[in-house]
Structure formats: structure tokens, C-alpha cells
Amino acid sequence: MTEQPYIEFRKVSKVFGSLTVVDHLDLTINKGEFVSLLGPSGSGKTTLLMMLAGFEDPTAGDILLGGSVLNRTPPYKRNMGVVFQNYALFPHLSVAENIAFPLKRRGVAKAEIAERVNRVLEMVQLPDQSEKLPSQLSGGQQQRVALARTLVFEPNVVLMDEPLGALDKNLREQMQYDIRRLHRDLGLTIVFVTHDQSEALTMSDRIAVFNHGKIEQIGTPQDIYDRPNTHFVAEFIGETNLIPVKYREGDHSRCSVTTKTGKDLEVTSPVTLFRGTEVLLSLRPEHIELGDSAEGLENAMPARISDVVYQGDHLRADIEVDGTKLVARLGRHLPPHDPGDEVFIGFRPQNARVILP
Amino acid sequence: MTARLGPHLKASALVLPLVLFLALFFVWPIIAMLKQSVSDPVVHNTLSQTSAIAAQWNGKAPVPAALQDALVADIRATTDRQEMGAVVRRLNSAKSGFRTLMRKTRRAIRKTDGPINLGEVDKRWNEVAWWHTIAQASSPYTDRYLLAALDYGRDKHNQIVALPEDASANRTILARTFVISLSVMLSCLAIGLPFAMVIASTSGWLRNVLLAAVLLPLWTSLLVRTTAWFIILQNNGLINSALQALGITDQPIPLIFERTGVIIAMTHVLLPFMVLPIYSVLLSMPGNLMQAASSLGAHPIVAFLKVMLPLSARGIASGSLLVFMSSIGYYITPALIGGPSDQMISSVIAFYATESANWGMAGALGLVLLSITLLLYVVYGRLSAEKKGVA
Amino acid sequence: MKKWALLASVLALGAMSSASQARDLTITSWGGSYQTAQQDIYFKPFSEKVGKPVLDESWDGGYGVLQAKVKAGAPNWDAVQVEAEELALGCDDGIFEMIDWDKMGGEDAFMPAAVSDCGVGTIVWSLALAYDGSKLSDGPKNWADFWDVKKFPGKRALRKGAKYTLEFALLADGVPADELYDVLSTPEGIDRAFAKLDELKPDLVWWESGAQPLQFLASGEVAMAASYNGRITSINKTEGKNFKIVWPGSIYAVDSWVILKDAENKELAQDFIAFASQPENMAKLPEYIAYGLTNKEASSMVPDEYKADVPTTPENLEEALSLNIDFWIDNSEALNQRFNAWLAQ
Ligand SMILES: Nc1ncnc2c1ncn2[C@@H]1O[C@H](COP(=O)(O)OP(=O)(O)OP(=O)(O)O)[C@@H](O)[C@H]1O
Ligand SMILES: [Mg+2]
């Protein structure tokens, strides 16, 4: 895409006292894009969001919106909708009044306010609750009111800081679906903070993985999941097996590595390295295939099953290969294996990825 | 049955000390005050024959001989000096001069066992006005204290009339009490509300320091604080010296013995009662409501008016009520720092209680104060209930 | 066995502590430098003489305070020094014990104003016009000067209450001392006094405790004050002040010792009053504080050097007047009520 970025962070840093919370960070977000900020607690996600909303000033660097620097614009002029983790509904105002609040601030006519409030309440499926106070609503309902209050004034960007953190699993999934639908229908630009990786994976166009105030990797969910570039991303997103190996040779992405026991494996690598460099091989549990013989398996290796656990929709097996313990995720339809069974495992080269330790 | 009663009984037993405490130290004193302010038993009980005859008397001269004889008999029959002292006090308080009159009369009666012509003992006994006073005092209940508390009295035809303006100023003082309390409340609000907001928005050691700054005055005695203000406010005190040194004024501004000084000192003393309720309400409020408002497009001032202010309303209301109610009862601070036209109703009550031992009057004023306060409280309750209904 | 011994000793201790709970003789006076002097010449020596502790407290007057204590039963004060009006009221009301005059050395040993059924006069004190001689070299001479704010600018302090204030107002208005109470006994006279007070009202500051007028004078808050004469002399002595007393127009009265009715230590209190009334003890007072003495023999023992400051010295008495107690016990309540109303206007 040649589109000009809508939001742009240029070498943005934020320092609290002696603590650098955001560190020379670059990030661009396109119009209509759904970007998740994912990372461990304290990695600077909220701080970044607060800087974008204007509640915090960057210590260094610039934030741009539509090409112009935002740094000095006060929050109430930024036209950005923020959905807070605790919803931040005004407890003394009814649902309708809460939602009307941003419209009143913009001097919208009374009749239009009423109409828009009703429309957005329909949209979040709360048409009959408009006269209630926030305290009379359930958590999920409050969440939707907060969302409605943000959407009603059609902000440039919607910023959400772990908006679903307080909801139970069913409600969270329902809301994830709703937010995605609204994003799609209204063409919203959304920056979404979460530390729930499955939430990030299911909802986002792109995910930025944060660590220590820096972005470790940014990309589509598939990129991030299937092609983690760093040890941190590989470990943080999903579950993975990390096998220490030595780089042997390769060109472009395809290459071969050597295990401790001297077996050569065909894998992919984002970079070309010197022969003998010690690297890690990241192999997702669901990419491990099982067979009674080496036949039909790529990168086949003899292995022994040490445990199998039934997990409902799949089986989880602990497998030992040359003294290295691996975890595999197996389909339920596979013939049953018992601990102690001698088997073969294998994986496709495109599913195993070299990362630097 | 017993199993269900048990916990109930235990629960009641737990609140029993509180109930007893309230009954003993709150309800009972109020009832005693109420009784004190309307009961007037001394003349009725001690001069019982006199009272009985006075009740029949039409009030016209000449004074019936039977009434005179009854008085002599009553005085003779009363050996308890404290009892007779109370009678004299009661009569003298209604009409000045009874004290020397009764002293003379008692001395004369003590000298002889025979009949006595009171008119010869003191010619005042020939005047009907003195007997009217006894007659008016002979009922065991009276409204004179309550009337006097509101600047009313009864004339010689027993009609309720307003007392002359220079004889009684209770209404003026009551009104002033409320004006001063209101001013103190408003100035506490003007200082306390922003201060509470500042405290609520800080954290860590800064918050502790600010909180301590409010609380510290609570830990020093009222008298010490008031005396300190006296020193600060006087003509060559801290404030005036500073103003003069800075060349802002060349004459000391009168602060001491003035209303301004009273309000300053009372505001200082009562500030914690305004700050703490507002602060606690603000604390219970999510911290990012102001951010939310501004992200929704509200200018900080609008956000303050539309969000912060309505939300602190509960704290403001209870803080204001606390400050107002406490200032109504203030006594030491106006007495030491104020001038004579800044004295509040408590000092009048104290005058009747400690100076002139007129408990009836003290009780009646207390009762008037209590009733007005309760009335205000009810009005406040109505108003805040209505507000809630609208919201 | 041991248990019982323990129990017994606990009980014994309890008995001892409850015995020692008996209140010590408690004497209440007016505080300040006067009470400090009393401690030296009366309280401590008496305590040593009888071998029992003596407690002392101070108060600021108020008949209601005494009445409330007696009415409540078991008052926590024994001997109290009261003003003449409180003595008369309390004696009428029977809230004081009768004085055993034989113990006191007979009624004839005292000046007549000091003798009453319920009290023994102990000092003669004056409320007098006082000013700071270091600030006013040519000071006021009488109450008319006190009212003259043109000649002597600045605020004035008076004792809060109708008593004394009305007298001073009439004196300032030119009423001769010997007609004062006759004038004050008429409604016109009272109106006249209040009218005179109206003139000075904006410049008046009211004090309630005896230390206040001295503070006001010292800080320059007021130019003149009505003050207790004894305190003036003491502060001149102790703090090197040059406060002056204007004797003409001063009003003197007798303060007396009384014993609250049914006080726990009433017998000991009689002994104490007798001790404090002995000429050789009483005669020590003027050295500390300039009050006149009620015991005739004690008066004659006062060294000449102290006489100039004492209200009972003939020169000081010349134009001074005596407080009319009978007038005040009759009219105190009504006039104070009016005074308070006037203040509040
Ligand atoms: N106002 C502040 N003053 C000082 N330090 C702060 C402030 N705000 C945040 N921090 C620190 O900055 C770091 C990053 O905070 P931030 O809230 O951005 O983390 P986060 O990624 O949102 O974490 P979480 O997932 O727990 O919400 C934390 O160590 C935090 O303690
Ligand atoms: Mg966060």
C-alpha cells in the first residue's frame, strides 16, 4: 500500500523520573486500520495510548495525525474517542446523558442529539436502557455504553485500553465480535491495547508486540504467530518449542540447521547467518506431525511419547526427542498413543523458524 | 424458635451500649433542657399557699389580706435556704428588687412568731406590681423563657408583647449566628473544595503532607489555635506587620475584634470538616473521569462544572452541613477574637448558664437553637432529596 | 494458699487506693500573679502546717458555676474566693457553709465590709483606670478623660458586664460619686448610662479575664483600660512596665473566702480560711500584690513602702467609691440582660 500513514509516532520517548517507559518508538497506523498493542504488563502500552490521546506529553519525539504534529493539541481538541478499562462512565448521568455528553460539547442540536443517541444505542444493542444510571447496568452493558459514548461523536480514532479485561469469557467473545463488526461497518481506525494474545490475534489487522517500551515486532496476526522474529515474540505469542541448533547453510528464507545430535533439519530463517551460529528453532506444537514410521514425514526424527493429556478438542502430548522435551498438539482423530510408545515426528520446513536467542 | 431468636438477641446486645450511651448523653440532656425551659416549679412548690390564693385573685388592688398572710406563712414554713434562694432568684429575675425586698421580709419574719404587716416591713408590699409578679410565677409551667428567648414577654394584662429593642437582642444574635456560620461555611467551601481536589489528584508523600496540613489543626486544642490567631491578627501582629513592611498599608487593618478575624479563625478551625468529606467522595470516584470528559471534547472548565462539581456535590453538601452545624455552636473563638457585635448565641447561653444561673433561659435558648437547626436540616434533606429525584 | 495471699494483697491495695481517693483540700482563686502570691503565703505554708496536700485551681467568676457545683452535690472545690455579689447571692441561696467566726479570730478583728455569715473578706481590690505611662506622659485623670477620644486617641478596654461599666459611664457623664447609685436606681439614670456608653461604643474592647487588659495595654491594642489594681502593680514590678493607676473614680470591693455547701473538706477549709486570715500571714500579701487587707491588725503591719499602691490607703480612697452590692444583687440580671442586648446591637 502506498497510502500515507494516518497516525505516526516518530522516535517517541516517555521518561518518568529515571524510568524510560517508551523508548524511541516508531509506529505508523493507517486510516481504517485495527492495530492492537500487545505486551506484558508495564511494557508501556497505556502510556503510548495516553500520549496519543493527549493525557501525557512525550518526553521526546513527535506524534502526527493526518500529517500534522499533534504534540501541543490539548486532548479535548484531538477528537479521539477513548474507551477506558474501567469504562469511566459518569456515575451521575443516565446512559442517554452519558452518550449525549460529547454531542453537547460540540453544540449539536437537541433533536439531533436524541436521534443520534438512539441510533448508537441500537448499534450497541441497548435500546431500552437509556434512562438507567451506569450503576444499574451489568459490566457488559456498561462496556457497550462506553463504546457508544465514544462512537457517537464519530471520532478520528478510537483508542481502547483493555476494554474487555473485566468481562467474563462469553461476554468478552461477544464484545470482540461486536467491536470487529463496528470497525468493519463504520470504517473506524482503532488502536486497541490488550495483553490477551488471542484477543489480539482474532481482532487485529496488525499487532504491535511491546517489550520494555519498544516494539519487538509488528505485523499481521499470521506474521506474528507464524513468523516470530525474536525469542520474546515467539515465547509471548502462543506456545512454542524452542530447540537450540546450529545454523548450517541457506539462502533467502530456506536453510538448514544441525541439532545437538548432528541431525540436519530443513527450516526457514528470516536472515542469512554464518555457519555454526547458535540459534533457536521455534516450532509450534500444532505443527508437529506424528507417524509410526519416518515415511511421509519431512524432517523425520525418532521420538518417544512420555505423556498424553486429553484437552477436549485436542490432545496434548509431551514428547522426547534426543533428550529434548517437546510439546505437541495432536488431533483427536489420531490413533491413540500411550506413554512409552516409540514413534516418529516430523514438520514442514516452512513451519519451523530460526530465531536469534 | 430459640435458635432464631438467639442471633437476634445477640445483635441487640451488641448495640445496647450505643443505645444506652445515646439515651444517657444525648436524649436525656435534650429532654432535660426542654423541661428546664418550660418548667417553673419553684414558686408553686415553695410558696404553695400563696400560689393557691394568687390563682384566685383578680389582680386588682388592694392586695387581699389572705394573700399576704399566706406569703408570711409560706416563708415561715420554708427552712431550706436553697429552696427559698431559688424562689428569690426566680422572682428577682422577673422584677428587679425582689432580692432585697425578700431579704428584708425574711429577716422581719424570723424575728417574730406573731402576725406581720408586710406593708410596714417594706412599703413596696403595698404596690400591687410586686404581687402580680408572684401571681405570674405561681404556675408550675411557664412560657416566659421561650418567649424571652425570642424577644417576647407578657405585659401586665398577660398579653404577649415584643420586648423593647434595647432590652433583649436574642433574635438579632440568632440571625447573626446564622450569618456568621454561613460565611464560615462559604469560606471553608471556597478554600476546601479546591484543596480537596488538589489532595485527591496527588499521591504518595505529597498527598500525606497535604492531608497532614489539614489534619494537624485537629490535633491541637481549640484554645491554642484561637490564641495563635489572636496573636497573628492583632494590630501589631504577623499579618499587619507584614502588610505594613510591604508597604501595602500604613495603618494596621483592624482584624482583631472584628468579624473578619472571627471568620478567618473559624474557617481555619473548621476547614478539615469541609476538606475531608469532599476528599473522601473524590477518592471514591474513578480517577480518569476528567480525562474521559476531556477526550469527549470538554474543555477543562466545562469538565469541572459538568463532572467534578456534580460528583463532589455529596461531599460538598455533607461538608457544608458539618461546618455550618459546628459553627452555630461556636463560643470560644468569637469570644476571644470577635468584638461585641460578633458574639454568637452560645455566648448568650453561656451567660445565662454560668453567670446568672438562669437555667430556664439557657434551656429555652438552647431549645430555640436546636429547633432552628433541625428545621434547617429538614429543609436541607428535602432539597437534596429533590435533587436526587431530578437526576 | 498462694492464691489467697495474692487475693488478700490485691484487696488491701484496693482498699488503700480507695482511701487515698479522698479528694485533697481544693482552693479556688482568681489565677494570675495574685494566685501565685497566695500559693507562697497561704497554700504552701498551710499545707506544711497541717501535713496534707492542698490543691489550687483558678476561675473567672460566674455565680452559675458555683451554683451548678453545689446543686450537683459533692462539689469538687472546697474554699473559693468570690466577689461581693457572689457572696451575697450565694449566702441568700444557701450554697455556702456558715463561717465559724470564733475560728477566724472574731468579727471585730475585721473591717465591717469583710464580715458576713457565709464569707470572710480577704482583700480589698479596685477596678481602676489604667494606662501605659511610657506611651502617655500626660495621662487621663478621670473617667471623663477615658471617654475623650480626641484628647487620647485609641481603643479602650472595659470589663465585660453591666457592673462597673454603668458606674464608670455615669461618672464620666459628671454624676458625683455620692449620688451615683441613686441615679443608677432610676430608669432615667440607666438610660443616661447607656447613652454615655453609646458615645464610646466603637472604641471599646471588652475583656473577661483579668490578664487581658494588661495584654492589651502592653501590645498597644488599647490606650487605656479598666483593670484590677493589683495586677497593674505586679506587672510594673515583674516586667518593668510603667502602667499608671488613676485612683479617683476607682471602685473598690471586698473579695471573700467562702466554703461550698457540703464540700468534702469543709472543716479543713474553715481552718485554711482562719490561717489565711491571721494578721501575720495576711500582712505578707502587699509585698507580692497591691491589695488592701481586711484584717485590721494585718493592715497596720504593712510596711510603708507598699502603701502607695494599695486601694485602702487614705489618699487612694479619697475619691474612690465602694461598690453597692445591694444594688447589684437586685439589678444584676436585668441590667446585664440589657447590657448584653446593647452590646449585641
Ligand atoms: N505517571 C507515571 N509516573 C511514573 N511512572 C509511571 C507513570 N505511568 C506509568 N508509569 C510506569 O510506566 C511503566 C509502563 O506503564 P504502562 O501503564 O504504560 O504499562 P502497560 O503496558 O499499560 O501495562 P499494563 O498491561 O499493566 O496496563 C510502568 O512501569 C509504570 O509503573
Ligand atoms: Mg495499561
GROMACS .gro file of C-alpha atoms in nm, chain A residues 217-229 233 353:
model
   15
  217GLN     CA    1   0.769  -0.690   1.608
  218ILE     CA    2   0.476  -0.552   1.417
  219GLY     CA    3   0.275  -0.736   1.158
  220THR     CA    4  -0.045  -0.919   1.073
  221PRO     CA    5  -0.161  -1.181   1.320
  222GLN     CA    6  -0.030  -1.451   1.090
  223ASP     CA    7   0.310  -1.286   1.064
  224ILE     CA    8   0.335  -1.255   1.435
  225TYR     CA    9   0.215  -1.604   1.506
  226ASP     CA   10   0.379  -1.799   1.234
  227ARG     CA   11   0.686  -1.594   1.177
  228PRO     CA   12   0.804  -1.452   1.508
  229ASN     CA   13   1.130  -1.268   1.461
  233VAL     CA   14   0.771  -1.274   2.038
  353ARG     CA   15   1.164  -2.086   1.206
   0.00000   0.00000   0.00000
